[in-house]
C-alpha cells in the first residue's frame, strides 16, 4: 500500500511542500503525492495556459489557480514580515495581474541554419525556447514575436542577441542588443521593419550603447495623466493594472501630507500620482530617468521637482528629511538600507515603502519598527503573473 500525503503550500521557488516537508516540483496546495513522487491533482491544480510551460524558465506557476497564486503571493510577503517580528495592522487583499498585461519583456534571439529562434531561456539553461505564444504578454508585444523572428533570421548576427520590448504611448519600443547593422541594405531593411510594424521606437546597441534608428515622434509613457519622455531601457512597473493599485494605495495613505519626498523615483510613477494638492520632490540617481521626470514636472507647473542624487552613496540626511510630511520610497531589489537608517533617525512620521523584494523590504521594515514605526497597512502584489517574483506596497506610521 502506497502512503500519500497532501501538499500544503508553495515554496519560494514554486515547488509544492508536503506536510512532512518534501519538496515536489509541479505540486500545488490540495494535491496528494505518494512515496514515489506521483501527484494526484487537487482542486487548485489546473491545466497550464501555455504550451511552453515546464520548459520555458519564465513562468513556474501556471498549474496553480488564482486562489493558490494569491495564497503564494500573500505568504511570501507576510512570512517575510513575520520573520522580522512584524505583523501588519491591516493586511489588504492580494492584487494579481491578469494574463496579457505585461508591458515590458526581455527576449533572446539566435539565427540558425533553418531561420531563427526567439523567446525566453529554458529553465536552468542558456538554450532559447522558440516561442509560439506567451499568455503573459500584452497583445501588442506578443504580436511582434513572429515578425522579430523573421527579422533575426534575415539580418541577425551569428551570436545571441537581446531584445527588449516596452509598451509606450505611441506603440512598442524595441531595443536590439549585440546586433550590428552594417551597410545601406541592412540599415534600410531595419527601417522598413520598424515602419511596417508600427514601432514607436527602434534602438540598436552595437556595443556602444543604444542608438535610435527609428522614432517618428518622441516616445512617452503617461503616468497619472502626465506624458513623460521614455528613455531607452527605462524602468516601468511591469503591468499597468498593478501600477494603478499601488499608486492608489500610496495616494490614499498619504492623504493630508503637504510636502512629500519620492525616493528612487525613476520616471515619476508615484511622484506624479501624488502631486494633487501638494509638492513632491522626486529623487533619482539614473540620469536619463531624472531628466525625463524633471522635464515633465516643469510642464505641469512645478508641483513635482526633480533632484539628481545617488541615494545609496548619499542618502537624504535627517535634517533634510525633516522638511517633509511623508516619505515614499521604491528602491531596487537590494532595498534601501542606508536611506532607511536616515529615515529612522529623522522626525518623519509617515512612510510608504514599495518593494519588489520581500526579504530586503522586511530587513528595512525592521529598522523602521525599531525606530517606533508600526506597519499599519500591507498589500501583496503579484504583477508578474505565474512567476515567483512578488511585490508589495506598505504603509508605516509613528
mmCIF file with all atom_site columns, N, CA, C and O in Angstrom, residues 235 263-265 284-285 311-312 329-337 353-358 360-361 363-364 389:
data_model
loop_
_atom_site.group_PDB
_atom_site.id
_atom_site.type_symbol
_atom_site.label_atom_id
_atom_site.label_alt_id
_atom_site.label_comp_id
_atom_site.label_asym_id
_atom_site.label_entity_id
_atom_site.label_seq_id
_atom_site.pdbx_PDB_ins_code
_atom_site.Cartn_x
_atom_site.Cartn_y
_atom_site.Cartn_z
_atom_site.occupancy
_atom_site.B_iso_or_equiv
_atom_site.pdbx_formal_charge
_atom_site.auth_seq_id
_atom_site.auth_comp_id
_atom_site.auth_asym_id
_atom_site.auth_atom_id
_atom_site.pdbx_PDB_model_num
ATOM 1   N N  . UNK A 1 235 ? 13.007 52.033 -16.550 1.00 0.00 ? 235 UNK A N  1
ATOM 2   C CA . UNK A 1 235 ? 12.203 51.139 -15.729 1.00 0.00 ? 235 UNK A CA 1
ATOM 3   C C  . UNK A 1 235 ? 10.743 51.573 -15.714 1.00 0.00 ? 235 UNK A C  1
ATOM 4   O O  . UNK A 1 235 ? 10.433 52.755 -15.542 1.00 0.00 ? 235 UNK A O  1
ATOM 5   N N  . UNK A 1 263 ? 11.489 58.871 -3.112  1.00 0.00 ? 263 UNK A N  1
ATOM 6   C CA . UNK A 1 263 ? 12.881 58.449 -3.221  1.00 0.00 ? 263 UNK A CA 1
ATOM 7   C C  . UNK A 1 263 ? 12.990 57.230 -4.123  1.00 0.00 ? 263 UNK A C  1
ATOM 8   O O  . UNK A 1 263 ? 12.147 56.339 -4.076  1.00 0.00 ? 263 UNK A O  1
ATOM 9   N N  . UNK A 1 264 ? 14.056 57.192 -4.930  1.00 0.00 ? 264 UNK A N  1
ATOM 10  C CA . UNK A 1 264 ? 14.202 56.202 -6.007  1.00 0.00 ? 264 UNK A CA 1
ATOM 11  C C  . UNK A 1 264 ? 13.014 56.362 -6.963  1.00 0.00 ? 264 UNK A C  1
ATOM 12  O O  . UNK A 1 264 ? 12.334 55.404 -7.314  1.00 0.00 ? 264 UNK A O  1
ATOM 13  N N  . UNK A 1 265 ? 12.809 57.595 -7.408  1.00 0.00 ? 265 UNK A N  1
ATOM 14  C CA . UNK A 1 265 ? 11.564 57.981 -8.087  1.00 0.00 ? 265 UNK A CA 1
ATOM 15  C C  . UNK A 1 265 ? 11.457 57.504 -9.520  1.00 0.00 ? 265 UNK A C  1
ATOM 16  O O  . UNK A 1 265 ? 10.361 57.483 -10.079 1.00 0.00 ? 265 UNK A O  1
ATOM 17  N N  . UNK A 1 284 ? 16.184 60.763 -7.843  1.00 0.00 ? 284 UNK A N  1
ATOM 18  C CA . UNK A 1 284 ? 16.572 59.621 -8.677  1.00 0.00 ? 284 UNK A CA 1
ATOM 19  C C  . UNK A 1 284 ? 18.030 59.750 -9.079  1.00 0.00 ? 284 UNK A C  1
ATOM 20  O O  . UNK A 1 284 ? 18.522 60.848 -9.350  1.00 0.00 ? 284 UNK A O  1
ATOM 21  N N  . UNK A 1 285 ? 18.739 58.601 -9.134  1.00 0.00 ? 285 UNK A N  1
ATOM 22  C CA . UNK A 1 285 ? 20.155 58.599 -9.493  1.00 0.00 ? 285 UNK A CA 1
ATOM 23  C C  . UNK A 1 285 ? 20.391 58.419 -10.981 1.00 0.00 ? 285 UNK A C  1
ATOM 24  O O  . UNK A 1 285 ? 21.368 58.945 -11.518 1.00 0.00 ? 285 UNK A O  1
ATOM 25  N N  . UNK A 1 311 ? 21.068 57.749 -3.887  1.00 0.00 ? 311 UNK A N  1
ATOM 26  C CA . UNK A 1 311 ? 20.640 57.552 -2.507  1.00 0.00 ? 311 UNK A CA 1
ATOM 27  C C  . UNK A 1 311 ? 21.345 56.379 -1.834  1.00 0.00 ? 311 UNK A C  1
ATOM 28  O O  . UNK A 1 311 ? 21.228 56.211 -0.618  1.00 0.00 ? 311 UNK A O  1
ATOM 29  N N  . UNK A 1 312 ? 22.064 55.561 -2.587  1.00 0.00 ? 312 UNK A N  1
ATOM 30  C CA . UNK A 1 312 ? 22.877 54.526 -1.974  1.00 0.00 ? 312 UNK A CA 1
ATOM 31  C C  . UNK A 1 312 ? 24.152 55.130 -1.389  1.00 0.00 ? 312 UNK A C  1
ATOM 32  O O  . UNK A 1 312 ? 24.559 54.809 -0.275  1.00 0.00 ? 312 UNK A O  1
ATOM 33  N N  . UNK A 1 329 ? 9.225  55.547 -0.801  1.00 0.00 ? 329 UNK A N  1
ATOM 34  C CA . UNK A 1 329 ? 10.427 55.011 -1.430  1.00 0.00 ? 329 UNK A CA 1
ATOM 35  C C  . UNK A 1 329 ? 10.105 53.711 -2.152  1.00 0.00 ? 329 UNK A C  1
ATOM 36  O O  . UNK A 1 329 ? 9.280  52.916 -1.699  1.00 0.00 ? 329 UNK A O  1
ATOM 37  N N  . UNK A 1 330 ? 10.737 53.562 -3.314  1.00 0.00 ? 330 UNK A N  1
ATOM 38  C CA . UNK A 1 330 ? 10.544 52.385 -4.174  1.00 0.00 ? 330 UNK A CA 1
ATOM 39  C C  . UNK A 1 330 ? 11.914 51.969 -4.704  1.00 0.00 ? 330 UNK A C  1
ATOM 40  O O  . UNK A 1 330 ? 12.243 52.182 -5.866  1.00 0.00 ? 330 UNK A O  1
ATOM 41  N N  . UNK A 1 331 ? 12.738 51.360 -3.831  1.00 0.00 ? 331 UNK A N  1
ATOM 42  C CA . UNK A 1 331 ? 14.128 51.063 -4.223  1.00 0.00 ? 331 UNK A CA 1
ATOM 43  C C  . UNK A 1 331 ? 14.241 49.818 -5.081  1.00 0.00 ? 331 UNK A C  1
ATOM 44  O O  . UNK A 1 331 ? 13.283 49.051 -5.223  1.00 0.00 ? 331 UNK A O  1
ATOM 45  N N  . UNK A 1 332 ? 15.417 49.570 -5.652  1.00 0.00 ? 332 UNK A N  1
ATOM 46  C CA . UNK A 1 332 ? 15.684 48.317 -6.367  1.00 0.00 ? 332 UNK A CA 1
ATOM 47  C C  . UNK A 1 332 ? 15.637 47.123 -5.413  1.00 0.00 ? 332 UNK A C  1
ATOM 48  O O  . UNK A 1 332 ? 15.423 47.274 -4.202  1.00 0.00 ? 332 UNK A O  1
ATOM 49  N N  . UNK A 1 333 ? 15.896 45.931 -5.955  1.00 0.00 ? 333 UNK A N  1
ATOM 50  C CA . UNK A 1 333 ? 15.750 44.696 -5.186  1.00 0.00 ? 333 UNK A CA 1
ATOM 51  C C  . UNK A 1 333 ? 16.626 44.656 -3.931  1.00 0.00 ? 333 UNK A C  1
ATOM 52  O O  . UNK A 1 333 ? 16.281 44.003 -2.943  1.00 0.00 ? 333 UNK A O  1
ATOM 53  N N  . UNK A 1 334 ? 17.748 45.345 -3.969  1.00 0.00 ? 334 UNK A N  1
ATOM 54  C CA . UNK A 1 334 ? 18.648 45.319 -2.818  1.00 0.00 ? 334 UNK A CA 1
ATOM 55  C C  . UNK A 1 334 ? 18.077 46.036 -1.610  1.00 0.00 ? 334 UNK A C  1
ATOM 56  O O  . UNK A 1 334 ? 18.592 45.900 -0.496  1.00 0.00 ? 334 UNK A O  1
ATOM 57  N N  . UNK A 1 335 ? 17.004 46.796 -1.792  1.00 0.00 ? 335 UNK A N  1
ATOM 58  C CA . UNK A 1 335 ? 16.439 47.547 -0.694  1.00 0.00 ? 335 UNK A CA 1
ATOM 59  C C  . UNK A 1 335 ? 17.108 48.903 -0.527  1.00 0.00 ? 335 UNK A C  1
ATOM 60  O O  . UNK A 1 335 ? 17.781 49.398 -1.428  1.00 0.00 ? 335 UNK A O  1
ATOM 61  N N  . UNK A 1 336 ? 16.937 49.504 0.642   1.00 0.00 ? 336 UNK A N  1
ATOM 62  C CA . UNK A 1 336 ? 17.428 50.870 0.871   1.00 0.00 ? 336 UNK A CA 1
ATOM 63  C C  . UNK A 1 336 ? 17.997 50.999 2.282   1.00 0.00 ? 336 UNK A C  1
ATOM 64  O O  . UNK A 1 336 ? 17.609 51.862 3.053   1.00 0.00 ? 336 UNK A O  1
ATOM 65  N N  . UNK A 1 337 ? 18.937 50.125 2.608   1.00 0.00 ? 337 UNK A N  1
ATOM 66  C CA . UNK A 1 337 ? 19.466 50.058 3.973   1.00 0.00 ? 337 UNK A CA 1
ATOM 67  C C  . UNK A 1 337 ? 19.950 51.421 4.473   1.00 0.00 ? 337 UNK A C  1
ATOM 68  O O  . UNK A 1 337 ? 19.578 51.870 5.568   1.00 0.00 ? 337 UNK A O  1
ATOM 69  N N  . UNK A 1 353 ? 6.395  52.392 1.644   1.00 0.00 ? 353 UNK A N  1
ATOM 70  C CA . UNK A 1 353 ? 7.544  51.641 1.117   1.00 0.00 ? 353 UNK A CA 1
ATOM 71  C C  . UNK A 1 353 ? 7.002  50.646 0.090   1.00 0.00 ? 353 UNK A C  1
ATOM 72  O O  . UNK A 1 353 ? 6.257  49.735 0.430   1.00 0.00 ? 353 UNK A O  1
ATOM 73  N N  . UNK A 1 354 ? 7.409  50.831 -1.177  1.00 0.00 ? 354 UNK A N  1
ATOM 74  C CA . UNK A 1 354 ? 7.054  49.928 -2.265  1.00 0.00 ? 354 UNK A CA 1
ATOM 75  C C  . UNK A 1 354 ? 8.268  49.056 -2.534  1.00 0.00 ? 354 UNK A C  1
ATOM 76  O O  . UNK A 1 354 ? 9.393  49.555 -2.592  1.00 0.00 ? 354 UNK A O  1
ATOM 77  N N  . UNK A 1 355 ? 8.067  47.757 -2.697  1.00 0.00 ? 355 UNK A N  1
ATOM 78  C CA . UNK A 1 355 ? 9.214  46.870 -2.830  1.00 0.00 ? 355 UNK A CA 1
ATOM 79  C C  . UNK A 1 355 ? 8.949  45.750 -3.817  1.00 0.00 ? 355 UNK A C  1
ATOM 80  O O  . UNK A 1 355 ? 7.828  45.259 -3.939  1.00 0.00 ? 355 UNK A O  1
ATOM 81  N N  . UNK A 1 356 ? 10.021 45.334 -4.505  1.00 0.00 ? 356 UNK A N  1
ATOM 82  C CA . UNK A 1 356 ? 9.976  44.170 -5.393  1.00 0.00 ? 356 UNK A CA 1
ATOM 83  C C  . UNK A 1 356 ? 10.719 42.987 -4.789  1.00 0.00 ? 356 UNK A C  1
ATOM 84  O O  . UNK A 1 356 ? 10.987 42.010 -5.482  1.00 0.00 ? 356 UNK A O  1
ATOM 85  N N  . UNK A 1 357 ? 11.048 43.073 -3.497  1.00 0.00 ? 357 UNK A N  1
ATOM 86  C CA . UNK A 1 357 ? 11.788 42.002 -2.827  1.00 0.00 ? 357 UNK A CA 1
ATOM 87  C C  . UNK A 1 357 ? 11.357 41.940 -1.363  1.00 0.00 ? 357 UNK A C  1
ATOM 88  O O  . UNK A 1 357 ? 11.819 42.735 -0.538  1.00 0.00 ? 357 UNK A O  1
ATOM 89  N N  . UNK A 1 358 ? 10.466 41.004 -1.002  1.00 0.00 ? 358 UNK A N  1
ATOM 90  C CA . UNK A 1 358 ? 10.005 40.935 0.383   1.00 0.00 ? 358 UNK A CA 1
ATOM 91  C C  . UNK A 1 358 ? 11.124 40.782 1.403   1.00 0.00 ? 358 UNK A C  1
ATOM 92  O O  . UNK A 1 358 ? 11.007 41.283 2.530   1.00 0.00 ? 358 UNK A O  1
ATOM 93  N N  . UNK A 1 360 ? 14.430 41.981 1.366   1.00 0.00 ? 360 UNK A N  1
ATOM 94  C CA . UNK A 1 360 ? 15.112 43.242 1.676   1.00 0.00 ? 360 UNK A CA 1
ATOM 95  C C  . UNK A 1 360 ? 14.146 44.240 2.303   1.00 0.00 ? 360 UNK A C  1
ATOM 96  O O  . UNK A 1 360 ? 14.525 45.026 3.171   1.00 0.00 ? 360 UNK A O  1
ATOM 97  N N  . UNK A 1 361 ? 12.876 44.204 1.883   1.00 0.00 ? 361 UNK A N  1
ATOM 98  C CA . UNK A 1 361 ? 11.864 45.071 2.495   1.00 0.00 ? 361 UNK A CA 1
ATOM 99  C C  . UNK A 1 361 ? 11.712 44.759 3.978   1.00 0.00 ? 361 UNK A C  1
ATOM 100 O O  . UNK A 1 361 ? 11.673 45.669 4.825   1.00 0.00 ? 361 UNK A O  1
ATOM 101 N N  . UNK A 1 363 ? 13.805 43.390 6.021   1.00 0.00 ? 363 UNK A N  1
ATOM 102 C CA . UNK A 1 363 ? 15.007 43.846 6.738   1.00 0.00 ? 363 UNK A CA 1
ATOM 103 C C  . UNK A 1 363 ? 14.929 45.336 7.024   1.00 0.00 ? 363 UNK A C  1
ATOM 104 O O  . UNK A 1 363 ? 15.179 45.791 8.150   1.00 0.00 ? 363 UNK A O  1
ATOM 105 N N  . UNK A 1 364 ? 14.548 46.128 6.007   1.00 0.00 ? 364 UNK A N  1
ATOM 106 C CA . UNK A 1 364 ? 14.431 47.573 6.195   1.00 0.00 ? 364 UNK A CA 1
ATOM 107 C C  . UNK A 1 364 ? 13.264 47.923 7.107   1.00 0.00 ? 364 UNK A C  1
ATOM 108 O O  . UNK A 1 364 ? 13.341 48.860 7.914   1.00 0.00 ? 364 UNK A O  1
ATOM 109 N N  . UNK A 1 389 ? 8.129  35.851 -8.593  1.00 0.00 ? 389 UNK A N  1
ATOM 110 C CA . UNK A 1 389 ? 8.537  37.221 -8.273  1.00 0.00 ? 389 UNK A CA 1
ATOM 111 C C  . UNK A 1 389 ? 7.354  37.953 -7.640  1.00 0.00 ? 389 UNK A C  1
ATOM 112 O O  . UNK A 1 389 ? 6.294  38.070 -8.257  1.00 0.00 ? 389 UNK A O  1
#
